[in-house]
Amino acid sequence: QLQLQESGPGLVKPSETLSLTCSVSYGSISSNSYYWGWIRQPPGKGLEWTGTIYYSGSKYYNPSLKSRVTISVDTSKNQFSLKLSSVTAADTAVYYCARQRGYHFDYWGQGTLVTVSS
Amino acid sequence: QSALTQPPSASGSPGQSVTISCTGTSSDVGGYNYVSWYQQHPGKAPKLMIYEVNKRPSGVPDRFSGSKSGNTASLTVSGLQAEDEADYYCSSYAGSNNCMFGGGTKLTVL
């Protein structure tokens, strides 16, 4: 059964860069059938697609975050990563990584809460 | 891009059916058959319940069904059970390799 696990700092200072990694187990990130995505959820609010990457490096970002988001993939480690720059309190959220098949997300990590605060 | 529109809440008694709507535009919901639905219990990750408008992943009960008409997609839960109480989110492809989610609907089983 495919497993995804997010990791990274739970606290980031305003104006700094949020960095998270998603480790994929029991499945290859290099499969040509899937993409890999990041979705976030502010406390008490709805889901927001952040971006998606293919193992080859093709990447797609939410237009509202595009200027601040970078997603990368490391096939040797079976991981993909999210960087979000110039964070503010509005970026406080649970960040999920997920496997994307077509245009839906079929496997999700448990999520990790990132708080932006000084 | 604005979020897809869902009612904030829905409710039904055990055994009844409830339908949750998800309204978008011709650029997202109405333009593609790539609507998906997710169930989220408190403190848990979302779970895929429906994809490509009306397809169910393996393991999802057939009490859950999806449909679409024009710019509005719907999720119907038949034979409501206590464990169906959760938040439900729709999602749609929005062109140019973009995805968008709805604001979520809290389903209460009375």
Short mmCIF file of C-alpha atoms in Angstrom, two decimals:
data_model
loop_
_atom_site.label_atom_id
_atom_site.label_comp_id
_atom_site.label_asym_id
_atom_site.label_seq_id
_atom_site.Cartn_x
_atom_site.Cartn_y
_atom_site.Cartn_z
CA GLN A 1 0.00 0.00 0.00
CA LEU A 2 1.50 3.32 -1.08
CA GLN A 3 2.45 5.61 1.77
CA LEU A 4 3.33 9.29 1.78
CA GLN A 5 4.89 11.14 4.70
CA GLU A 6 5.44 14.87 5.02
CA SER A 7 8.37 16.23 7.00
CA GLY A 8 9.78 19.65 7.80
CA PRO A 9 9.76 22.46 10.36
CA GLY A 10 6.48 23.08 12.12
CA LEU A 11 7.29 26.73 12.76
CA VAL A 12 8.51 29.28 10.23
CA LYS A 13 9.13 32.99 10.76
CA PRO A 14 7.34 35.59 8.66
CA SER A 15 9.16 36.53 5.43
CA GLU A 16 11.19 33.31 5.52
CA THR A 17 10.86 30.23 3.30
CA LEU A 18 8.74 27.23 4.21
CA SER A 19 10.33 23.93 3.16
CA LEU A 20 8.67 20.53 3.27
CA THR A 21 9.55 17.11 1.91
CA CYS A 22 7.27 14.23 1.04
CA SER A 23 8.75 10.74 1.23
CA VAL A 24 7.04 8.08 -0.85
CA SER A 25 7.12 4.44 0.29
CA TYR A 26 5.89 1.19 -1.29
CA GLY A 27 5.73 2.79 -4.70
CA SER A 28 8.01 4.52 -7.18
CA ILE A 29 7.86 8.26 -7.68
CA SER A 30 9.24 7.61 -11.18
CA SER A 31 6.09 5.84 -12.36
CA ASN A 32 4.89 7.37 -15.61
CA SER A 33 1.28 6.94 -14.50
CA TYR A 34 1.22 9.47 -11.71
CA TYR A 35 1.93 13.03 -10.72
CA TRP A 36 2.69 14.23 -7.20
CA GLY A 37 1.00 17.16 -5.54
CA TRP A 38 0.84 19.48 -2.57
CA ILE A 39 -2.46 20.63 -1.07
CA ARG A 40 -2.83 22.86 1.96
CA GLN A 41 -5.61 23.56 4.44
CA PRO A 42 -5.61 26.58 6.76
CA PRO A 43 -7.02 25.80 10.21
CA GLY A 44 -10.79 25.52 10.02
CA LYS A 45 -10.86 26.24 6.29
CA GLY A 46 -11.03 24.40 3.00
CA LEU A 47 -8.49 22.71 0.77
CA GLU A 48 -6.27 24.62 -1.64
CA TRP A 49 -4.24 23.01 -4.40
CA THR A 50 -0.69 24.35 -4.25
CA GLY A 51 1.08 22.60 -7.10
CA THR A 52 1.97 19.37 -8.87
CA ILE A 53 5.11 17.80 -10.28
CA TYR A 54 5.88 14.89 -12.60
CA TYR A 55 8.94 12.71 -12.03
CA SER A 56 10.53 14.16 -15.16
CA GLY A 57 10.40 17.61 -13.58
CA SER A 58 7.36 19.12 -15.30
CA LYS A 59 5.59 21.27 -12.74
CA TYR A 60 2.34 23.15 -12.41
CA TYR A 61 1.50 25.75 -9.78
CA ASN A 62 -1.61 27.41 -8.41
CA PRO A 63 -1.66 30.79 -10.17
CA SER A 64 -2.34 32.57 -6.88
CA LEU A 65 0.88 31.19 -5.38
CA LYS A 66 3.01 30.80 -8.48
CA SER A 67 5.41 33.64 -7.70
CA ARG A 68 6.34 32.10 -4.34
CA VAL A 69 6.16 28.33 -4.89
CA THR A 70 8.81 25.90 -6.04
CA ILE A 71 8.22 22.15 -6.22
CA SER A 72 11.05 19.77 -6.99
CA VAL A 73 11.57 16.02 -7.21
CA ASP A 74 14.43 13.75 -6.18
CA THR A 75 13.90 10.39 -7.82
CA SER A 76 17.01 8.91 -6.17
CA LYS A 77 15.41 9.43 -2.76
CA ASN A 78 11.82 8.82 -3.91
CA GLN A 79 10.89 12.23 -2.55
CA PHE A 80 9.44 15.49 -3.72
CA SER A 81 9.59 18.85 -2.01
CA LEU A 82 7.76 22.13 -1.58
CA LYS A 83 9.27 25.54 -0.97
CA LEU A 84 7.10 28.59 -0.31
CA SER A 85 8.91 31.88 0.02
CA SER A 86 8.07 35.14 1.80
CA VAL A 87 5.54 33.46 4.07
CA THR A 88 2.98 35.32 6.15
CA ALA A 89 0.46 34.23 8.75
CA ALA A 90 -1.93 33.47 5.90
CA ASP A 91 0.33 30.57 4.93
CA THR A 92 -0.29 28.83 8.25
CA ALA A 93 -1.91 25.54 7.29
CA VAL A 94 -1.80 21.78 7.32
CA TYR A 95 0.21 20.83 4.26
CA TYR A 96 -0.60 17.52 2.58
CA CYS A 97 1.33 15.70 -0.10
CA ALA A 98 -0.60 13.38 -2.36
CA ARG A 99 -0.37 11.16 -5.41
CA GLN A 100 -2.22 12.59 -8.36
CA ARG A 101 -3.72 10.30 -10.98
CA GLY A 102 -5.21 12.24 -13.81
CA TYR A 103 -6.83 15.18 -12.08
CA HIS A 104 -7.66 13.62 -8.73
CA PHE A 105 -5.64 12.73 -5.65
CA ASP A 106 -5.92 9.09 -4.64
CA TYR A 107 -3.34 8.70 -1.88
CA TRP A 108 -2.63 11.33 0.76
CA GLY A 109 -0.07 11.81 3.48
CA GLN A 110 -1.27 12.43 7.03
CA GLY A 111 -0.47 16.13 6.74
CA THR A 112 1.84 18.40 8.69
CA LEU A 113 0.92 21.66 10.39
CA VAL A 114 3.14 24.59 9.57
CA THR A 115 2.67 27.71 11.65
CA VAL A 116 4.03 31.06 10.51
CA SER A 117 4.88 33.14 13.55
CA SER A 118 7.73 35.12 14.99
CA GLN B 1 -9.43 31.53 -9.82
CA SER B 2 -12.25 31.37 -7.23
CA ALA B 3 -13.10 28.26 -5.28
CA LEU B 4 -15.98 26.10 -6.45
CA THR B 5 -19.21 26.85 -4.59
CA GLN B 6 -20.58 24.31 -2.12
CA PRO B 7 -23.29 24.74 0.53
CA PRO B 8 -21.66 25.13 3.96
CA SER B 9 -23.81 22.42 5.48
CA ALA B 10 -26.12 19.53 4.70
CA SER B 11 -27.92 17.03 6.88
CA GLY B 12 -30.05 13.93 6.87
CA SER B 13 -31.30 11.19 9.12
CA PRO B 14 -29.88 7.67 9.10
CA GLY B 15 -31.13 5.75 6.09
CA GLN B 16 -32.05 8.87 4.14
CA SER B 17 -30.31 10.28 1.07
CA VAL B 18 -28.56 13.63 0.87
CA THR B 19 -27.12 15.46 -2.12
CA ILE B 20 -24.31 17.99 -1.98
CA SER B 21 -23.84 20.38 -4.89
CA CYS B 22 -20.67 21.89 -6.32
CA THR B 23 -21.07 24.80 -8.70
CA GLY B 24 -18.38 26.12 -10.97
CA THR B 25 -18.19 27.56 -14.45
CA SER B 26 -17.79 26.39 -18.02
CA SER B 27 -14.02 26.77 -17.50
CA ASP B 28 -13.88 24.11 -14.82
CA VAL B 29 -16.79 21.88 -13.75
CA GLY B 30 -18.76 22.41 -16.94
CA GLY B 31 -15.81 22.09 -19.26
CA TYR B 32 -14.34 18.78 -18.19
CA ASN B 33 -15.42 15.43 -16.76
CA TYR B 34 -12.75 15.67 -14.10
CA VAL B 35 -14.75 16.32 -10.95
CA SER B 36 -13.72 14.49 -7.81
CA TRP B 37 -15.09 14.34 -4.27
CA TYR B 38 -13.24 13.89 -0.98
CA GLN B 39 -14.42 12.95 2.50
CA GLN B 40 -12.56 14.37 5.47
CA HIS B 41 -13.12 13.38 9.08
CA PRO B 42 -11.83 15.74 11.80
CA GLY B 43 -8.08 15.66 12.13
CA LYS B 44 -7.69 13.25 9.22
CA ALA B 45 -6.45 13.49 5.67
CA PRO B 46 -9.02 13.71 2.89
CA LYS B 47 -10.13 10.45 1.28
CA LEU B 48 -11.04 10.12 -2.37
CA MET B 49 -14.68 9.06 -2.75
CA ILE B 50 -15.53 9.85 -6.39
CA TYR B 51 -13.37 10.70 -9.40
CA GLU B 52 -14.08 11.66 -13.01
CA VAL B 53 -17.61 12.72 -12.04
CA ASN B 54 -19.07 9.31 -11.20
CA LYS B 55 -16.36 6.69 -10.71
CA ARG B 56 -15.80 5.07 -7.32
CA PRO B 57 -12.38 3.92 -6.16
CA SER B 58 -12.13 0.38 -4.90
CA GLY B 59 -13.43 0.12 -1.36
CA VAL B 60 -15.81 3.07 -1.47
CA PRO B 61 -19.39 1.94 -0.77
CA ASP B 62 -21.85 2.18 -3.66
CA ARG B 63 -23.97 4.38 -1.40
CA PHE B 64 -21.79 7.19 -2.71
CA SER B 65 -22.51 8.38 -6.24
CA GLY B 66 -21.61 11.37 -8.37
CA SER B 67 -23.18 13.20 -11.28
CA LYS B 68 -22.89 16.41 -13.25
CA SER B 69 -25.23 18.71 -15.11
CA GLY B 70 -23.86 21.77 -16.81
CA ASN B 71 -21.65 23.70 -14.42
CA THR B 72 -22.88 21.88 -11.30
CA ALA B 73 -21.65 18.56 -9.98
CA SER B 74 -23.36 16.61 -7.22
CA LEU B 75 -22.46 13.98 -4.66
CA THR B 76 -25.30 11.82 -3.37
CA VAL B 77 -24.98 9.73 -0.25
CA SER B 78 -27.75 7.15 0.02
CA GLY B 79 -28.68 5.15 3.09
CA LEU B 80 -26.94 7.62 5.39
CA GLN B 81 -24.89 6.11 8.17
CA ALA B 82 -23.38 7.71 11.24
CA GLU B 83 -19.86 7.31 9.87
CA ASP B 84 -20.76 9.42 6.83
CA GLU B 85 -20.73 12.51 9.06
CA ALA B 86 -17.73 14.45 7.78
CA ASP B 87 -16.66 17.36 5.61
CA TYR B 88 -16.94 16.83 1.87
CA TYR B 89 -14.95 18.70 -0.76
CA CYS B 90 -15.38 18.74 -4.50
CA SER B 91 -12.53 19.39 -6.88
CA SER B 92 -12.34 20.04 -10.60
CA TYR B 93 -9.76 20.37 -13.31
CA ALA B 94 -9.70 24.03 -14.35
CA GLY B 95 -7.58 23.91 -17.49
CA SER B 96 -3.87 24.63 -17.98
CA ASN B 97 -3.00 21.82 -15.58
CA ASN B 98 -4.70 23.63 -12.69
CA CYS B 99 -6.94 22.06 -10.07
CA MET B 100 -9.37 23.79 -7.76
CA PHE B 101 -11.38 22.78 -4.73
CA GLY B 102 -14.73 23.76 -3.36
CA GLY B 103 -15.14 25.44 0.00
CA GLY B 104 -16.40 22.27 1.63
CA THR B 105 -19.72 21.03 3.02
CA LYS B 106 -20.20 19.76 6.54
CA LEU B 107 -22.52 16.76 6.45
CA THR B 108 -24.39 16.07 9.67
CA VAL B 109 -26.21 12.79 10.30
CA LEU B 110 -29.10 13.68 12.57
#
